[in-house]
């Protein structure tokens, strides 16, 4: 198996065949970090995919010898951004309807 640095270099050169082994190498760590922050398995999977999309888009900006710290910092920042969005706009919850046939009566006088 290729070393991480070689995979990163090949990805930066546009070799799409190097992308899959790079993702497979780090997908468990990225998902684990996302799950640690989000605490929802489905949301963490979606976020992990988003993280790898961002890595793919930003891999040219990676400059250094240590890919893992760069990847985890990017992943952590995206997790924090997702938490901020969820906090700012919490998911909508359905209001249970107890009695569908019941109507609300106005407290004021009858319009008739």
CSV table of C-alpha atoms in Angstrom, one decimal:
chain,number,residue,atom,x,y,z
A,1,UNK,CA,0.0,0.0,0.0
A,2,UNK,CA,1.2,3.5,-0.8
A,3,UNK,CA,2.3,5.9,1.9
A,4,UNK,CA,0.0,8.7,2.8
A,5,UNK,CA,2.4,11.3,1.4
A,6,UNK,CA,2.5,9.5,-1.9
A,7,UNK,CA,-1.3,9.3,-2.1
A,8,UNK,CA,-1.7,13.0,-1.3
A,9,UNK,CA,0.9,13.9,-3.9
A,10,UNK,CA,-0.9,11.8,-6.5
A,11,UNK,CA,-4.2,13.4,-5.6
A,12,UNK,CA,-2.7,16.8,-5.9
A,13,UNK,CA,-1.5,15.9,-9.4
A,14,UNK,CA,-5.1,14.9,-10.4
A,15,UNK,CA,-4.8,11.1,-10.0
A,16,UNK,CA,-8.3,10.1,-9.2
A,17,UNK,CA,-7.2,6.5,-8.5
A,18,UNK,CA,-5.3,7.7,-5.5
A,19,UNK,CA,-8.3,9.3,-3.9
A,20,UNK,CA,-10.1,6.1,-2.9
A,21,UNK,CA,-7.3,4.6,-0.9
A,22,UNK,CA,-6.7,8.0,0.8
A,23,UNK,CA,-10.4,8.1,1.8
A,24,UNK,CA,-10.4,4.5,3.0
A,25,UNK,CA,-7.3,5.1,5.1
A,26,UNK,CA,-8.9,8.0,7.0
A,27,UNK,CA,-12.7,7.4,6.8
A,28,UNK,CA,-12.9,5.8,10.2
A,29,UNK,CA,-11.1,8.6,12.0
A,30,UNK,CA,-13.1,11.3,10.2
A,31,UNK,CA,-16.4,9.5,10.9
A,32,UNK,CA,-15.4,9.1,14.6
A,33,UNK,CA,-14.6,12.7,14.9
A,34,UNK,CA,-17.9,13.7,13.3
A,35,UNK,CA,-19.8,11.4,15.5
A,36,UNK,CA,-18.0,12.7,18.6
A,37,UNK,CA,-19.3,16.2,17.8
A,38,UNK,CA,-22.7,15.5,16.3
A,39,UNK,CA,-23.8,12.4,18.3
A,40,UNK,CA,-26.1,11.2,15.5
A,41,UNK,CA,-24.9,8.3,13.2
A,42,UNK,CA,-26.7,9.4,10.1
A,43,UNK,CA,-25.7,13.1,10.5
A,44,UNK,CA,-22.1,12.0,11.2
A,45,UNK,CA,-22.0,10.0,8.0
A,46,UNK,CA,-23.3,12.9,6.0
A,47,UNK,CA,-20.8,15.2,7.6
A,48,UNK,CA,-18.0,12.8,7.0
A,49,UNK,CA,-18.9,12.9,3.3
A,50,UNK,CA,-19.0,16.6,3.3
A,51,UNK,CA,-15.6,16.7,5.0
A,52,UNK,CA,-14.0,14.5,2.3
A,53,UNK,CA,-15.6,16.7,-0.4
A,54,UNK,CA,-14.0,19.7,1.2
A,55,UNK,CA,-10.6,17.8,1.4
A,56,UNK,CA,-10.9,17.0,-2.3
A,57,UNK,CA,-11.5,20.7,-3.1
A,58,UNK,CA,-8.8,22.0,-0.8
A,59,UNK,CA,-6.1,19.3,-1.2
A,60,UNK,CA,-4.0,21.8,-3.3
A,61,UNK,CA,-3.8,24.1,-0.3
A,62,UNK,CA,-2.2,21.4,1.9
A,63,UNK,CA,1.5,22.2,2.3
A,64,UNK,CA,3.5,20.2,4.7
A,65,UNK,CA,4.5,16.7,5.7
A,66,UNK,CA,1.8,15.9,8.1
A,67,UNK,CA,-1.5,15.2,6.3
A,68,UNK,CA,-3.4,13.7,9.3
A,69,UNK,CA,-3.3,16.9,11.5
A,70,UNK,CA,-4.3,19.0,8.5
A,71,UNK,CA,-7.2,16.7,7.7
A,72,UNK,CA,-8.4,16.5,11.4
A,73,UNK,CA,-8.2,20.3,11.8
A,74,UNK,CA,-10.3,20.7,8.7
A,75,UNK,CA,-12.8,18.0,9.9
A,76,UNK,CA,-13.0,19.6,13.3
A,77,UNK,CA,-13.7,23.0,11.9
A,78,UNK,CA,-16.5,21.6,9.7
A,79,UNK,CA,-18.0,19.8,12.7
A,80,UNK,CA,-18.0,23.0,14.7
A,81,UNK,CA,-19.6,24.9,11.7
A,82,UNK,CA,-22.3,22.2,11.5
A,83,UNK,CA,-23.0,22.5,15.3
A,84,UNK,CA,-23.3,26.3,14.9
A,85,UNK,CA,-25.8,25.9,12.1
A,86,UNK,CA,-27.8,23.3,14.0
A,87,UNK,CA,-27.9,25.6,17.1
A,88,UNK,CA,-28.9,28.6,15.0
A,89,UNK,CA,-31.6,26.7,13.1
A,90,UNK,CA,-32.7,23.7,15.2
A,91,UNK,CA,-34.5,21.0,13.2
A,92,UNK,CA,-38.3,21.4,13.0
A,93,UNK,CA,-40.4,19.1,15.0
A,94,UNK,CA,-44.0,18.1,14.2
A,95,UNK,CA,-46.6,19.3,16.6
A,96,UNK,CA,-48.8,16.4,17.6
A,97,UNK,CA,-52.4,16.8,16.8
A,98,UNK,CA,-54.4,15.3,19.7
A,99,UNK,CA,-57.9,15.6,18.3
A,100,UNK,CA,-58.2,16.3,14.6
A,101,UNK,CA,-61.9,17.2,14.6
A,102,UNK,CA,-61.5,19.8,17.4
A,103,UNK,CA,-61.4,23.4,16.4
A,104,UNK,CA,-60.1,26.3,18.4
A,105,UNK,CA,-62.8,28.7,19.7
A,106,UNK,CA,-62.0,32.4,19.9
A,107,UNK,CA,-62.1,33.9,23.3
A,108,UNK,CA,-63.8,37.1,22.1
A,109,UNK,CA,-67.5,37.7,21.1
A,110,UNK,CA,-69.1,35.7,18.3
A,111,UNK,CA,-68.9,37.5,14.9
A,112,UNK,CA,-72.6,37.0,14.4
